[in-house]
Amino acid sequence: SQQGEEDPQALSIQEGENATMNCSYKTSINNLQWYRQNSGRGLVHLILIRSNEREKHSGRLRVTLDTSKKSSSLLITASRAADTASYFCATGGETSYDKVIFGPGTSLSVIP
Amino acid sequence: GAGVSQSPSNKVTEKGKDVELRCDPISGHTALYWYRQSLGQGLEFLIYFQGNSAPDKSGLPSDRFSAERTGGSVSTLTIQRTQQEDSAVYLCASSGSVVNTEAFFGQGTRLTVV
């Protein structure tokens, strides 16, 4: 299975601190994506990193990808209470016929 | 529409009844996914449509579950003879034709089987 697995399952930090979440996967991928979910409803896409990229930034988000270790990390800098949500990594296979599979997610709580 | 639309947003049904959940993907998106999410859990893959290819049904939990996608657009997920363990949020997502691009999610249908 290409499924991603996030680590830790839950994370609680103080506002202003940085939050780091990790994702590991099992098979070759075309890209890896991170999503955010508030209140158990629809997910929102945060960032996509392709297999030939090692690092990508978007605002306070920094994503790294290590294909040799089949792992990725999501760093949220200077966290805010509004960052409280569940974060999921998703891996896309190498062809358009490969479905995108989500990991179980990391629940982040940012305490004001 | 501008985004992925799912209906109904909430559905309460009696055990044993059939239900149909609808998903309107973003126009032009060739890929469409159905996922299921139980309270506090991750996303469980159910079924994947990609263009005119045969759907990937490998995630459907039993033969009570089926889905179709008509005309490459609207999709309906049908659950027959609902059971209490079917209670969950059912999420639909669509994405474009380029390999595994960003998926856009609907707000989901919360199904409660009583």
Short mmCIF file of N, CA, C and O in Angstrom, two decimals, chain B residues 14-89:
data_model
loop_
_atom_site.label_atom_id
_atom_site.label_comp_id
_atom_site.label_asym_id
_atom_site.label_seq_id
_atom_site.Cartn_x
_atom_site.Cartn_y
_atom_site.Cartn_z
N GLU B 14 -33.20 4.91 8.95
CA GLU B 14 -33.42 3.76 9.81
C GLU B 14 -32.62 2.58 9.30
O GLU B 14 -32.44 2.39 8.08
N LYS B 15 -32.16 1.79 10.22
CA LYS B 15 -31.43 0.58 9.87
C LYS B 15 -32.24 -0.25 8.89
O LYS B 15 -33.45 -0.43 9.06
N GLY B 16 -31.55 -0.71 7.84
CA GLY B 16 -32.21 -1.54 6.84
C GLY B 16 -32.67 -0.78 5.60
O GLY B 16 -32.96 -1.40 4.57
N LYS B 17 -32.74 0.54 5.71
CA LYS B 17 -33.16 1.33 4.55
C LYS B 17 -31.98 1.58 3.62
O LYS B 17 -30.82 1.51 4.02
N ASP B 18 -32.28 1.90 2.37
CA ASP B 18 -31.25 2.27 1.40
C ASP B 18 -31.08 3.79 1.40
O ASP B 18 -32.05 4.53 1.60
N VAL B 19 -29.86 4.24 1.15
CA VAL B 19 -29.61 5.68 1.03
C VAL B 19 -28.78 5.96 -0.22
O VAL B 19 -27.99 5.11 -0.66
N GLU B 20 -28.99 7.15 -0.76
CA GLU B 20 -28.19 7.62 -1.91
C GLU B 20 -27.55 8.94 -1.55
O GLU B 20 -28.23 9.86 -1.10
N LEU B 21 -26.26 9.03 -1.75
CA LEU B 21 -25.51 10.25 -1.48
C LEU B 21 -24.99 10.77 -2.84
O LEU B 21 -24.49 10.00 -3.64
N ARG B 22 -25.10 12.07 -3.00
CA ARG B 22 -24.78 12.66 -4.30
C ARG B 22 -23.56 13.55 -4.22
O ARG B 22 -23.35 14.25 -3.22
N CYS B 23 -22.79 13.54 -5.30
CA CYS B 23 -21.61 14.40 -5.39
C CYS B 23 -21.57 15.06 -6.76
O CYS B 23 -21.60 14.37 -7.79
N ASP B 24 -21.50 16.39 -6.77
CA ASP B 24 -21.30 17.14 -8.00
C ASP B 24 -19.85 17.65 -8.01
O ASP B 24 -19.53 18.58 -7.25
N PRO B 25 -19.00 17.09 -8.83
CA PRO B 25 -17.60 17.51 -8.81
C PRO B 25 -17.41 18.84 -9.53
O PRO B 25 -18.35 19.38 -10.13
N ILE B 26 -16.22 19.37 -9.47
CA ILE B 26 -15.89 20.58 -10.21
C ILE B 26 -15.91 20.25 -11.70
O ILE B 26 -15.38 19.21 -12.13
N SER B 27 -16.52 21.13 -12.47
CA SER B 27 -16.66 20.89 -13.90
C SER B 27 -15.30 20.67 -14.57
O SER B 27 -14.35 21.44 -14.34
N GLY B 28 -15.22 19.60 -15.35
CA GLY B 28 -13.98 19.32 -16.06
C GLY B 28 -13.02 18.41 -15.33
O GLY B 28 -12.05 17.92 -15.92
N HIS B 29 -13.26 18.18 -14.06
CA HIS B 29 -12.39 17.27 -13.31
C HIS B 29 -12.67 15.82 -13.71
O HIS B 29 -13.81 15.37 -13.70
N THR B 30 -11.61 15.11 -14.04
CA THR B 30 -11.80 13.74 -14.51
C THR B 30 -11.74 12.72 -13.38
O THR B 30 -12.25 11.62 -13.51
N ALA B 31 -11.10 13.08 -12.29
CA ALA B 31 -10.97 12.14 -11.17
C ALA B 31 -11.99 12.46 -10.09
O ALA B 31 -12.19 13.64 -9.75
N LEU B 32 -12.61 11.43 -9.54
CA LEU B 32 -13.58 11.61 -8.47
C LEU B 32 -13.39 10.50 -7.46
O LEU B 32 -13.26 9.33 -7.81
N TYR B 33 -13.35 10.90 -6.19
CA TYR B 33 -13.12 9.96 -5.09
C TYR B 33 -14.28 10.01 -4.09
O TYR B 33 -14.86 11.06 -3.85
N TRP B 34 -14.54 8.86 -3.49
CA TRP B 34 -15.39 8.79 -2.31
C TRP B 34 -14.54 8.24 -1.16
O TRP B 34 -13.84 7.24 -1.32
N TYR B 35 -14.65 8.93 -0.01
CA TYR B 35 -13.98 8.48 1.21
C TYR B 35 -15.02 8.43 2.32
O TYR B 35 -16.04 9.11 2.27
N ARG B 36 -14.71 7.66 3.34
CA ARG B 36 -15.57 7.60 4.52
C ARG B 36 -14.71 7.94 5.73
O ARG B 36 -13.55 7.50 5.83
N GLN B 37 -15.29 8.71 6.64
CA GLN B 37 -14.54 9.09 7.84
C GLN B 37 -15.41 8.92 9.06
O GLN B 37 -16.44 9.60 9.20
N SER B 38 -15.01 8.02 9.92
CA SER B 38 -15.70 7.87 11.20
C SER B 38 -15.16 8.90 12.17
O SER B 38 -14.08 9.44 11.98
N LEU B 39 -15.91 9.15 13.23
CA LEU B 39 -15.58 10.22 14.18
C LEU B 39 -14.16 10.07 14.71
O LEU B 39 -13.79 9.03 15.25
N GLY B 40 -13.36 11.11 14.53
CA GLY B 40 -12.00 11.12 15.05
C GLY B 40 -11.02 10.24 14.31
O GLY B 40 -9.88 10.07 14.76
N GLN B 41 -11.42 9.71 13.17
CA GLN B 41 -10.55 8.80 12.42
C GLN B 41 -10.06 9.43 11.13
O GLN B 41 -10.45 10.55 10.77
N GLY B 42 -9.21 8.72 10.44
CA GLY B 42 -8.71 9.18 9.15
C GLY B 42 -9.70 8.89 8.04
O GLY B 42 -10.83 8.47 8.28
N LEU B 43 -9.26 9.14 6.81
CA LEU B 43 -10.12 8.93 5.65
C LEU B 43 -9.95 7.52 5.12
O LEU B 43 -8.84 7.09 4.83
N GLU B 44 -11.05 6.82 5.01
CA GLU B 44 -11.05 5.47 4.46
C GLU B 44 -11.44 5.54 3.00
O GLU B 44 -12.54 5.98 2.66
N PHE B 45 -10.56 5.12 2.12
CA PHE B 45 -10.84 5.14 0.69
C PHE B 45 -11.96 4.18 0.36
O PHE B 45 -11.97 3.03 0.83
N LEU B 46 -12.90 4.61 -0.45
CA LEU B 46 -14.00 3.75 -0.88
C LEU B 46 -13.90 3.39 -2.36
O LEU B 46 -13.82 2.22 -2.73
N ILE B 47 -13.92 4.42 -3.22
CA ILE B 47 -13.96 4.16 -4.66
C ILE B 47 -13.36 5.35 -5.40
O ILE B 47 -13.41 6.47 -4.92
N TYR B 48 -12.81 5.08 -6.58
CA TYR B 48 -12.10 6.10 -7.36
C TYR B 48 -12.50 5.95 -8.82
O TYR B 48 -12.41 4.87 -9.39
N PHE B 49 -12.96 7.06 -9.41
CA PHE B 49 -13.27 7.13 -10.83
C PHE B 49 -12.21 8.00 -11.50
O PHE B 49 -11.89 9.08 -11.02
N GLN B 50 -11.69 7.55 -12.62
CA GLN B 50 -10.72 8.35 -13.38
C GLN B 50 -11.09 8.26 -14.85
O GLN B 50 -10.91 7.23 -15.49
N GLY B 51 -11.64 9.37 -15.37
CA GLY B 51 -12.01 9.43 -16.78
C GLY B 51 -12.93 8.29 -17.16
O GLY B 51 -13.90 7.98 -16.47
N ASN B 52 -12.61 7.66 -18.28
CA ASN B 52 -13.43 6.56 -18.79
C ASN B 52 -12.95 5.19 -18.34
O ASN B 52 -13.47 4.16 -18.78
N SER B 53 -11.92 5.18 -17.47
CA SER B 53 -11.39 3.90 -17.00
C SER B 53 -12.37 3.24 -16.04
O SER B 53 -13.23 3.89 -15.44
N ALA B 54 -12.23 1.93 -15.92
CA ALA B 54 -13.05 1.21 -14.94
C ALA B 54 -12.74 1.73 -13.54
O ALA B 54 -11.57 1.96 -13.20
N PRO B 55 -13.75 1.97 -12.72
CA PRO B 55 -13.50 2.51 -11.39
C PRO B 55 -12.72 1.54 -10.51
O PRO B 55 -12.85 0.32 -10.65
N ASP B 56 -11.94 2.09 -9.61
CA ASP B 56 -11.24 1.31 -8.60
C ASP B 56 -12.16 1.17 -7.39
O ASP B 56 -12.35 2.11 -6.64
N LYS B 57 -12.73 -0.01 -7.25
CA LYS B 57 -13.72 -0.25 -6.20
C LYS B 57 -13.12 -0.96 -4.99
O LYS B 57 -13.85 -1.46 -4.13
N SER B 58 -11.80 -0.99 -4.93
CA SER B 58 -11.13 -1.85 -3.95
C SER B 58 -11.41 -1.47 -2.50
O SER B 58 -11.21 -2.27 -1.60
N GLY B 59 -11.90 -0.24 -2.27
CA GLY B 59 -12.14 0.18 -0.90
C GLY B 59 -13.57 -0.02 -0.40
O GLY B 59 -13.85 0.18 0.78
N LEU B 60 -14.45 -0.44 -1.27
CA LEU B 60 -15.84 -0.63 -0.84
C LEU B 60 -15.89 -1.75 0.21
O LEU B 60 -15.41 -2.85 -0.04
N PRO B 61 -16.48 -1.47 1.38
CA PRO B 61 -16.41 -2.44 2.49
C PRO B 61 -17.28 -3.67 2.32
O PRO B 61 -17.01 -4.69 2.95
N SER B 62 -18.33 -3.58 1.53
CA SER B 62 -19.19 -4.76 1.32
C SER B 62 -19.99 -4.56 0.05
O SER B 62 -19.99 -3.46 -0.53
N ASP B 63 -20.70 -5.59 -0.36
CA ASP B 63 -21.50 -5.48 -1.59
C ASP B 63 -22.76 -4.65 -1.37
O ASP B 63 -23.55 -4.45 -2.30
N ARG B 64 -22.96 -4.15 -0.16
CA ARG B 64 -24.08 -3.23 0.05
C ARG B 64 -23.75 -1.84 -0.48
O ARG B 64 -24.64 -1.00 -0.61
N PHE B 65 -22.47 -1.61 -0.72
CA PHE B 65 -22.01 -0.31 -1.20
C PHE B 65 -21.79 -0.36 -2.71
O PHE B 65 -21.16 -1.30 -3.22
N SER B 66 -22.27 0.66 -3.41
CA SER B 66 -22.00 0.79 -4.83
C SER B 66 -21.96 2.25 -5.19
O SER B 66 -22.49 3.10 -4.46
N ALA B 67 -21.34 2.55 -6.30
CA ALA B 67 -21.28 3.94 -6.75
C ALA B 67 -21.26 3.96 -8.26
O ALA B 67 -20.75 3.03 -8.90
N GLU B 68 -21.81 5.02 -8.81
CA GLU B 68 -21.73 5.23 -10.24
C GLU B 68 -21.44 6.68 -10.52
O GLU B 68 -21.67 7.55 -9.69
N ARG B 69 -20.93 6.88 -11.70
CA ARG B 69 -20.65 8.24 -12.14
C ARG B 69 -21.21 8.38 -13.55
O ARG B 69 -20.72 7.75 -14.48
N THR B 70 -22.20 9.21 -13.68
CA THR B 70 -22.90 9.34 -14.95
C THR B 70 -22.30 10.45 -15.79
O THR B 70 -22.09 11.57 -15.29
N GLY B 71 -22.03 10.14 -17.05
CA GLY B 71 -21.53 11.14 -17.98
C GLY B 71 -20.23 11.78 -17.55
O GLY B 71 -19.92 12.89 -17.97
N GLY B 72 -19.48 11.06 -16.74
CA GLY B 72 -18.20 11.59 -16.30
C GLY B 72 -18.32 12.78 -15.37
O GLY B 72 -17.34 13.50 -15.13
N SER B 73 -19.51 12.98 -14.79
CA SER B 73 -19.69 14.14 -13.92
C SER B 73 -20.25 13.71 -12.56
O SER B 73 -19.51 13.21 -11.73
N VAL B 74 -21.55 13.85 -12.39
CA VAL B 74 -22.18 13.59 -11.10
C VAL B 74 -21.98 12.13 -10.68
O VAL B 74 -22.05 11.21 -11.51
N SER B 75 -21.76 11.93 -9.38
CA SER B 75 -21.61 10.58 -8.85
C SER B 75 -22.62 10.36 -7.73
O SER B 75 -22.94 11.28 -6.97
N THR B 76 -23.08 9.13 -7.64
CA THR B 76 -24.00 8.73 -6.57
C THR B 76 -23.41 7.53 -5.85
O THR B 76 -23.04 6.54 -6.49
N LEU B 77 -23.32 7.63 -4.54
CA LEU B 77 -22.91 6.50 -3.70
C LEU B 77 -24.17 5.94 -3.06
O LEU B 77 -24.92 6.68 -2.42
N THR B 78 -24.40 4.66 -3.27
CA THR B 78 -25.60 4.02 -2.73
C THR B 78 -25.21 3.00 -1.67
O THR B 78 -24.29 2.19 -1.89
N ILE B 79 -25.89 3.06 -0.55
CA ILE B 79 -25.69 2.07 0.51
C ILE B 79 -27.03 1.37 0.71
O ILE B 79 -28.03 2.01 1.04
N GLN B 80 -27.03 0.08 0.48
CA GLN B 80 -28.26 -0.70 0.63
C GLN B 80 -28.30 -1.31 2.04
O GLN B 80 -27.27 -1.63 2.63
N ARG B 81 -29.52 -1.47 2.52
CA ARG B 81 -29.74 -2.15 3.81
C ARG B 81 -28.76 -1.61 4.86
O ARG B 81 -27.97 -2.34 5.45
N THR B 82 -28.86 -0.33 5.11
CA THR B 82 -27.90 0.34 6.00
C THR B 82 -27.82 -0.31 7.37
O THR B 82 -28.83 -0.81 7.91
N GLN B 83 -26.61 -0.28 7.92
CA GLN B 83 -26.33 -0.79 9.26
C GLN B 83 -25.80 0.36 10.12
O GLN B 83 -25.31 1.37 9.59
N GLN B 84 -25.85 0.20 11.42
CA GLN B 84 -25.39 1.26 12.31
C GLN B 84 -23.92 1.57 12.09
O GLN B 84 -23.51 2.73 12.23
N GLU B 85 -23.13 0.57 11.73
CA GLU B 85 -21.70 0.82 11.52
C GLU B 85 -21.42 1.62 10.25
O GLU B 85 -20.28 2.04 10.01
N ASP B 86 -22.47 1.85 9.44
CA ASP B 86 -22.30 2.70 8.26
C ASP B 86 -22.32 4.18 8.63
O ASP B 86 -22.01 5.04 7.80
N SER B 87 -22.70 4.48 9.86
CA SER B 87 -22.75 5.88 10.30
C SER B 87 -21.36 6.49 10.23
O SER B 87 -20.40 5.97 10.81
N ALA B 88 -21.25 7.60 9.50
CA ALA B 88 -19.96 8.25 9.28
C ALA B 88 -20.20 9.49 8.43
O ALA B 88 -21.33 9.75 7.99
N VAL B 89 -19.13 10.24 8.19
CA VAL B 89 -19.19 11.32 7.21
C VAL B 89 -18.63 10.77 5.90
O VAL B 89 -17.53 10.19 5.88
#
